[in-house]
Short mmCIF file of C-alpha atoms in Angstrom, two decimals:
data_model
loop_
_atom_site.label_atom_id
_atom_site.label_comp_id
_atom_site.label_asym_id
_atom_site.label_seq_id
_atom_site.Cartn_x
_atom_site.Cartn_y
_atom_site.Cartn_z
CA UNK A 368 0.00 0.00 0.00
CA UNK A 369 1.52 3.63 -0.68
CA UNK A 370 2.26 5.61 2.59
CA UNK A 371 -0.61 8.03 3.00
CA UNK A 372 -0.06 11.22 1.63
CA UNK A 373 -0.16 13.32 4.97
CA UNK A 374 1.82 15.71 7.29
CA UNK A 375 1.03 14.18 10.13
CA UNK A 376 3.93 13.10 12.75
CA UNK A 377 3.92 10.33 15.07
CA UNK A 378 3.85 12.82 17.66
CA UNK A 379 1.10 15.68 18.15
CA UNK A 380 2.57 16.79 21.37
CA UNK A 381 4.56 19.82 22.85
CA UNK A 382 7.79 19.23 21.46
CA UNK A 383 10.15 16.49 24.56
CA UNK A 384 13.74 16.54 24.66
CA UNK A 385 14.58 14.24 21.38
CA UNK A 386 12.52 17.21 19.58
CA UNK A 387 14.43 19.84 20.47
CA UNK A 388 17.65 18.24 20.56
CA UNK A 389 16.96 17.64 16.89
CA UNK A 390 15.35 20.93 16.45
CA UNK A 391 18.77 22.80 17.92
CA UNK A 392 21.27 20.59 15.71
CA UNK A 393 19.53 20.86 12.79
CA UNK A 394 19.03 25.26 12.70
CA UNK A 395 22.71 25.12 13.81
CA UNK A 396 24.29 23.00 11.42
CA UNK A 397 21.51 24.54 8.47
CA UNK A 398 22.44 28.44 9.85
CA UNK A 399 26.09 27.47 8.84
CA UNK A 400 25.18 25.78 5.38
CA UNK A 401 24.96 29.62 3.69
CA UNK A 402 28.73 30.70 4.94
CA UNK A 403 29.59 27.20 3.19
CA UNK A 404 28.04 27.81 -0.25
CA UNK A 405 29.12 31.45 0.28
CA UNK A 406 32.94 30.32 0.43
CA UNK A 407 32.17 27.52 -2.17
CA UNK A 408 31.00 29.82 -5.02
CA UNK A 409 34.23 32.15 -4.15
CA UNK A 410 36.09 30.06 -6.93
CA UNK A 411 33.59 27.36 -7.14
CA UNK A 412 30.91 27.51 -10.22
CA UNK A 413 26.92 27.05 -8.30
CA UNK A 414 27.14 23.69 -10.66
CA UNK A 415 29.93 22.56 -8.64
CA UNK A 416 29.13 23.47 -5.30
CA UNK A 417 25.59 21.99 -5.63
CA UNK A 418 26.75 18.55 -7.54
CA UNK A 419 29.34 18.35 -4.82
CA UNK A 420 27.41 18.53 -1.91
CA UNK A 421 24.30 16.03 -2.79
CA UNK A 422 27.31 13.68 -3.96
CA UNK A 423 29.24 14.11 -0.24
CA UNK A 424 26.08 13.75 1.86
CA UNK A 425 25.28 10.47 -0.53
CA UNK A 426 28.50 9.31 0.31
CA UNK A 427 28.42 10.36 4.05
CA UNK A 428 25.23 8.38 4.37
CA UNK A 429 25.85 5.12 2.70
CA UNK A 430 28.64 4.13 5.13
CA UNK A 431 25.99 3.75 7.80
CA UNK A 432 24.27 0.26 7.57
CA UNK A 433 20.86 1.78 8.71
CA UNK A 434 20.54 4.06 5.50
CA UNK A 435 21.00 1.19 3.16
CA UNK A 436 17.64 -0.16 2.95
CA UNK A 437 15.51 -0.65 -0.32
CA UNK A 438 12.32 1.59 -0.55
CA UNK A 439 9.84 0.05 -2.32
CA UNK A 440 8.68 0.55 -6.01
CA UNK A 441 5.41 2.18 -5.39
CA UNK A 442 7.63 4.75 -2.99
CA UNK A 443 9.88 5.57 -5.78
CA UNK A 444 7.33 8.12 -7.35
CA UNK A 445 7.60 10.27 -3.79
CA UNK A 446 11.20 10.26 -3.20
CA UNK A 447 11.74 11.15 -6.81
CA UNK A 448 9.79 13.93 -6.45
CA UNK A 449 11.79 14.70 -2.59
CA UNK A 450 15.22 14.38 -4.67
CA UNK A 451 13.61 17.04 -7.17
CA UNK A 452 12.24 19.80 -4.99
CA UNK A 453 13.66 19.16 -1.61
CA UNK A 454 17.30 18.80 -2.66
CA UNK A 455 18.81 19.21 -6.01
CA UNK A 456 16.45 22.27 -6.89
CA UNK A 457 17.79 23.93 -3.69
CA UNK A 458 21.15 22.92 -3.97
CA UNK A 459 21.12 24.49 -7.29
CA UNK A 460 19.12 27.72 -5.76
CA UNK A 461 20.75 28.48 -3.42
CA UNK A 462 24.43 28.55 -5.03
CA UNK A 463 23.07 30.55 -7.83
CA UNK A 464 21.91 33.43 -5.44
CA UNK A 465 24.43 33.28 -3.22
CA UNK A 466 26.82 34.40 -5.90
CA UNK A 467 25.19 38.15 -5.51
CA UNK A 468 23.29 37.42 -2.04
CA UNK A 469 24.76 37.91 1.24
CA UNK A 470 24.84 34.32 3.07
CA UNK A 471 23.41 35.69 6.05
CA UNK A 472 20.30 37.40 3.97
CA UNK A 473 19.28 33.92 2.26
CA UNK A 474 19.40 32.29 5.42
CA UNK A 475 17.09 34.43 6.96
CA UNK A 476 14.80 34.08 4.00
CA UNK A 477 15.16 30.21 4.48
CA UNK A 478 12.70 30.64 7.64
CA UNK A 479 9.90 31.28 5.92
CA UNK A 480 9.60 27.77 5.22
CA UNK A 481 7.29 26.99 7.47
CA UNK A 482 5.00 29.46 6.78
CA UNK A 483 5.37 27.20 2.95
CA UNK A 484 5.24 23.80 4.76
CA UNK A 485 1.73 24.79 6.33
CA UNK A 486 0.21 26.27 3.40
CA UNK A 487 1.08 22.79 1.91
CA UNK A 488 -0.24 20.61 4.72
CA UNK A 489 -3.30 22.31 4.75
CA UNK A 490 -4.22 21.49 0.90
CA UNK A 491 -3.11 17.88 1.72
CA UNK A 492 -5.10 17.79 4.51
CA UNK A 493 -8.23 20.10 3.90
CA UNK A 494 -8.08 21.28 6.81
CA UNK A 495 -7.08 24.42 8.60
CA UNK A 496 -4.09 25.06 10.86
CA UNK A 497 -4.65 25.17 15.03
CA UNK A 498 -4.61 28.41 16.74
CA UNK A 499 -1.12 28.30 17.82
CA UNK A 500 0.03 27.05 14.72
CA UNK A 501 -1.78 29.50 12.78
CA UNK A 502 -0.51 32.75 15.08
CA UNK A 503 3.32 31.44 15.03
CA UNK A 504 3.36 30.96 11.39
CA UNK A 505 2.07 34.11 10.40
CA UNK A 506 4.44 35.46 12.58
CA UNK A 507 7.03 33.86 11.20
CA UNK A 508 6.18 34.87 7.70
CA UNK A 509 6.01 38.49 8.76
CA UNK A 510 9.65 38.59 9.99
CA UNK A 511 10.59 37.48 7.09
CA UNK A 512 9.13 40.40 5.35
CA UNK A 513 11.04 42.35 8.05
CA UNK A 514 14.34 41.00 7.22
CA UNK A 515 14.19 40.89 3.29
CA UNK A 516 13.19 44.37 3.22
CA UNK A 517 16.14 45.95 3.42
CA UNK A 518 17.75 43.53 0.32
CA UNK A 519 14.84 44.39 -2.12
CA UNK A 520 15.53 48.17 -2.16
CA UNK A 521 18.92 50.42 -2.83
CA UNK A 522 21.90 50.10 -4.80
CA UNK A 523 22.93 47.11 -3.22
CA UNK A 524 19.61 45.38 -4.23
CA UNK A 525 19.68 41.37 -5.16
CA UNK A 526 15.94 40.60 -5.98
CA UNK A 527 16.89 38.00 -8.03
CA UNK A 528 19.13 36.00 -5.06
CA UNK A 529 15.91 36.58 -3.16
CA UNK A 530 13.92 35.57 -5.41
CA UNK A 531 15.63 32.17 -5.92
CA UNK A 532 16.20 31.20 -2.25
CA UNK A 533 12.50 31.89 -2.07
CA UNK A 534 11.78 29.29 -4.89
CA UNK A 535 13.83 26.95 -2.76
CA UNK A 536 11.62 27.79 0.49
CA UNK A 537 8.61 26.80 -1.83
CA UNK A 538 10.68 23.35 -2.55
CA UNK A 539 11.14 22.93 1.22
CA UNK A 540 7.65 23.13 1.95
CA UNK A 541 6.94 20.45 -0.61
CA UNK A 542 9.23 18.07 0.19
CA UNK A 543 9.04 18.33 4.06
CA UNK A 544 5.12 17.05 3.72
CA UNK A 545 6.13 14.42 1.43
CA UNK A 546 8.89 13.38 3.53
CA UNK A 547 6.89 12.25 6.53
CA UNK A 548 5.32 8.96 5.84
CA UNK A 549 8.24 7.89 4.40
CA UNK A 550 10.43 8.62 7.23
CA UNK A 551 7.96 6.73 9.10
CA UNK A 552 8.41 3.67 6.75
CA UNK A 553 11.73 3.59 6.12
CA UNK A 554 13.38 5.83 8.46
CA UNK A 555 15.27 9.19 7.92
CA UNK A 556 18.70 7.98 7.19
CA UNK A 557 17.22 5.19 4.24
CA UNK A 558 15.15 8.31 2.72
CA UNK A 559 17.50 10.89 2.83
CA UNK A 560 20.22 8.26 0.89
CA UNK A 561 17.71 7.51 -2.26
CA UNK A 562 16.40 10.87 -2.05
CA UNK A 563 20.36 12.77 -2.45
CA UNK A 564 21.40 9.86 -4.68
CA UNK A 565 19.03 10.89 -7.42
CA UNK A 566 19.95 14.07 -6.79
CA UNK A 567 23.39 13.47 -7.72
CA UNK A 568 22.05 12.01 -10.91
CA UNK A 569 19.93 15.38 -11.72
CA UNK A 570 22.61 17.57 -10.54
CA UNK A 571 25.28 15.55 -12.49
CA UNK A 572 25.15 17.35 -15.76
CA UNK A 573 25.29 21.19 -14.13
CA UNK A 574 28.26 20.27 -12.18
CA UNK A 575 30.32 18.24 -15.12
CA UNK A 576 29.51 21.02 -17.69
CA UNK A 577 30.73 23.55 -15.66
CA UNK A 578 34.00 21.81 -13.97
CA UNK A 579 36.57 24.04 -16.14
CA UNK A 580 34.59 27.08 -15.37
CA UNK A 581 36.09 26.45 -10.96
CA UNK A 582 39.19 26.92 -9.41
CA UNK A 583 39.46 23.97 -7.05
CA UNK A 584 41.09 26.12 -4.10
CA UNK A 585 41.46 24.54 -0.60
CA UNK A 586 39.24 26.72 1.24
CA UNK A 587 36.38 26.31 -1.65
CA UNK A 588 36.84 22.39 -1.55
CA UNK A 589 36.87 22.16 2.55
CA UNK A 590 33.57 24.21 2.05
CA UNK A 591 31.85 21.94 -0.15
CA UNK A 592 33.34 18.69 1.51
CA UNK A 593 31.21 20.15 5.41
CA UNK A 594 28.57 21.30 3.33
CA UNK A 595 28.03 18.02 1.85
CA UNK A 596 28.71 15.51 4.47
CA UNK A 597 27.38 17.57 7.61
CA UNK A 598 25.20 20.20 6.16
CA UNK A 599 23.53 18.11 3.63
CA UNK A 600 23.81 14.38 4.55
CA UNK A 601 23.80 14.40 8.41
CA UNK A 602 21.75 17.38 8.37
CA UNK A 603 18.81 16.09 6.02
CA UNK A 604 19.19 12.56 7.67
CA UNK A 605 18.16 14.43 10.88
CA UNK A 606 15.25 16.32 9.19
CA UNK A 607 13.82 13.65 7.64
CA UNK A 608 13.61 11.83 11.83
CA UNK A 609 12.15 14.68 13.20
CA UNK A 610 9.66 15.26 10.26
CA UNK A 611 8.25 11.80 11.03
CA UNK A 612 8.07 12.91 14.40
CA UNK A 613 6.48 16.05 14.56
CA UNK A 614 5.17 16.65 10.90
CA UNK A 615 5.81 18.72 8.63
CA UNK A 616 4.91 22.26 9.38
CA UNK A 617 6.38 21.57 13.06
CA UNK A 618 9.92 20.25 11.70
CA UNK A 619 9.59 23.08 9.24
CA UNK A 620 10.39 25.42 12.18
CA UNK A 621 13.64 24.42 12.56
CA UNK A 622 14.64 26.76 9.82
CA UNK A 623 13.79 29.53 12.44
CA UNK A 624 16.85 29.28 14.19
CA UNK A 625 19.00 29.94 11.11
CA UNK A 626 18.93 33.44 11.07
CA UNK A 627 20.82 33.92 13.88
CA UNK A 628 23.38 31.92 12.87
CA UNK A 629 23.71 32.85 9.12
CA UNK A 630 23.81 36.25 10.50
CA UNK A 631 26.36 35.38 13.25
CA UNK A 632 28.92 33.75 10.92
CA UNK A 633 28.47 36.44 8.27
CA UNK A 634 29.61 39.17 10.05
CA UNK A 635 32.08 37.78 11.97
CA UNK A 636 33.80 36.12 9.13
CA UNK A 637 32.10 37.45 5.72
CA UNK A 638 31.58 41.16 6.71
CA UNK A 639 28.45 41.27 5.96
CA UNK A 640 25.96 44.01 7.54
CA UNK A 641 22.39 43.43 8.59
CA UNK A 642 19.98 46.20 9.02
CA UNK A 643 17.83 47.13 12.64
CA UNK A 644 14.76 45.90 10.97
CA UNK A 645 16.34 42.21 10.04
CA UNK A 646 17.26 42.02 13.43
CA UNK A 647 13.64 42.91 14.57
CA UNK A 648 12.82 40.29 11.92
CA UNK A 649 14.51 37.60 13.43
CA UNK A 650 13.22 38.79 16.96
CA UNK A 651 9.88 38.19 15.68
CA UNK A 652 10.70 35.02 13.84
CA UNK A 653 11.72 33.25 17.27
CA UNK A 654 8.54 34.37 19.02
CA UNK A 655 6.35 32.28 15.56
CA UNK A 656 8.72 29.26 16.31
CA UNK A 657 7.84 29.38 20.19
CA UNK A 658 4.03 29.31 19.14
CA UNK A 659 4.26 27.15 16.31
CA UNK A 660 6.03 24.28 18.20
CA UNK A 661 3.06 24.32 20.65
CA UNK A 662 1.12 20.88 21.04
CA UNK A 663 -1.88 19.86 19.10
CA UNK A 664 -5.10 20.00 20.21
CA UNK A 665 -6.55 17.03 21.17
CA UNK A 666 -9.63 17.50 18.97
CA UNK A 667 -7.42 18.48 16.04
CA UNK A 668 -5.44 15.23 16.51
CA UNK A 669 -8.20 13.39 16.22
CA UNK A 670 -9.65 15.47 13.01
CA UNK A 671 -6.02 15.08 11.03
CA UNK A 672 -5.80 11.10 11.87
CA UNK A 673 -9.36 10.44 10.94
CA UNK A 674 -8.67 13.11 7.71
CA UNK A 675 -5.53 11.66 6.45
CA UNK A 676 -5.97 9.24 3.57
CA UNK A 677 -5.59 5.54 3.45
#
């Protein structure tokens, strides 16, 4: 039987200590991705950087016994479609705009994807958010506006940059719903594997065609090499578990916390400058992650199992 096509995690309550341990790796090691592809695409061409990292978290995850399971043929369709949108399409994204995009900007645009990841669940689902859920999203999505404000308007303008890291929120928010039922089957570490290895595959021809177009330099390799095996591999692997914990939307608001450390590690080792009103952004972001990790409703819980399809 196909796994249902639903959001919902195997656990609708306020998030315990495996949550937020998860939750707390995950925006830190995510927060650092964007100085990574930021030093990568210093001498690196966006086809490298973003064939080399799905290729190095592949590769990071297949040496661990518990990521080397088979998914099953009427699964393929979904993680296809997670290796598409989720990964290589961001990959790609976000090394394009991060050529003319400050690393610290596109990772504070990266939080909107919850906002994304509920707007998602709830045409899955056909049902509305809860109250919490609701509040701390729309929060969320209006710090966002707070902090990409400033990069839309002046000389130093990138509207393109923003506008393809927000394509790659809109891939998030796909992927992250589709990714729960078959972390639930299969596991995070199994998923994540398939999903980056046909990745590799799509990415394959944007990084080969543009090989002569890099200068391999040690500090753009080491970039790609912790991008791929921590920020993409361990990092997704980790995603994927607490997605088929929480659901979607929930794990979704991990990408909260990176903002404040995209920022952190751009000024302090890109010299990049962020505006008072980011920084109210990302003030305002945290309070939609507080609300939007709040438990379920018992009476919702009960409407999105008895909602979700067989």
């Amino acid at each position: 039987m196909n796994a249902p096509l639903t959001n919902v995690g195997s656990r609708t309550e306020a998030y315990g200590p495996i949550e937020w341990t998860l939750t707390l790796a995950i925006g830190l090691i995510w927060g650092s991705a964007f100085l990574w592809i930021a030093l990568g695409v210093d001498d690196l061409s966006p086809g490298v950087v973003a064939f080399g990292r799905v290729v190095l978290g592949t590769a990071s995850l297949a040496a661990f016994p518990s990521a080397r399971k088979w998914i099953r043929r009427e699964d393929l369709g979904r993680v296809i479609a997670v290796a598409v949108v989720g990964n290589a399409a961001p990959a790609l994204l976000f090394a394009i705009a991060e050529t003319d995009l400050d690393s610290a900007v596109a990772g504070m645009i990266t939080s909107g994807t919850p906002l994304l990841s509920l707007v998602v669940a709830s045409l899955m689902l056909r049902r509305l958010p809860g109250r919490f859920q609701a509040v701390g999203i729309g929060l969320g999505f209006a710090g966002i506006v707070l902090m990409t404000w400033p990069s839309l308007r002046g000389v130093d303008a990138a509207p393109l940059g923003v506008a393809l890291v927000f394509l790659a929120t809109i891939g998030y928010g796909i992927s992250g719903n589709l990714l729960v039922p078959l972390q639930q089957r299969y596991g995070g570490p199994a998923v994540t594997l398939w999903a980056l290895g046909v990745s590799s595959i799509v990415l394959a021809p944007f990084g080969l065609l543009t090989w002569s177009d890099s200068d391999f330099t040690a500090s753009a390799v080491i970039a790609v090499v912790i991008l791929g095996v921590v920020g993409t591999g361990i990092a997704r692997s980790l995603a994927a578990t607490l997605a088929g914990r929480a659901g979607a939307p929930r794990m979704s608001t991990t990408t909260y916390l990176i903002p404040v450390v995209a920022i952190a590690l751009g000024i302090t080792f890109r010299g990049e400058s962020v505006s008072p009103l980011a920084m109210i952004g990302v003030v305002v972001v945290l309070v939609g992650a507080f609300l939007a990790s709040r438990a379920v409703p018992t009476s919702q819980r009960d409407s999105q199992l008895t909602q979700a399809p067989e």
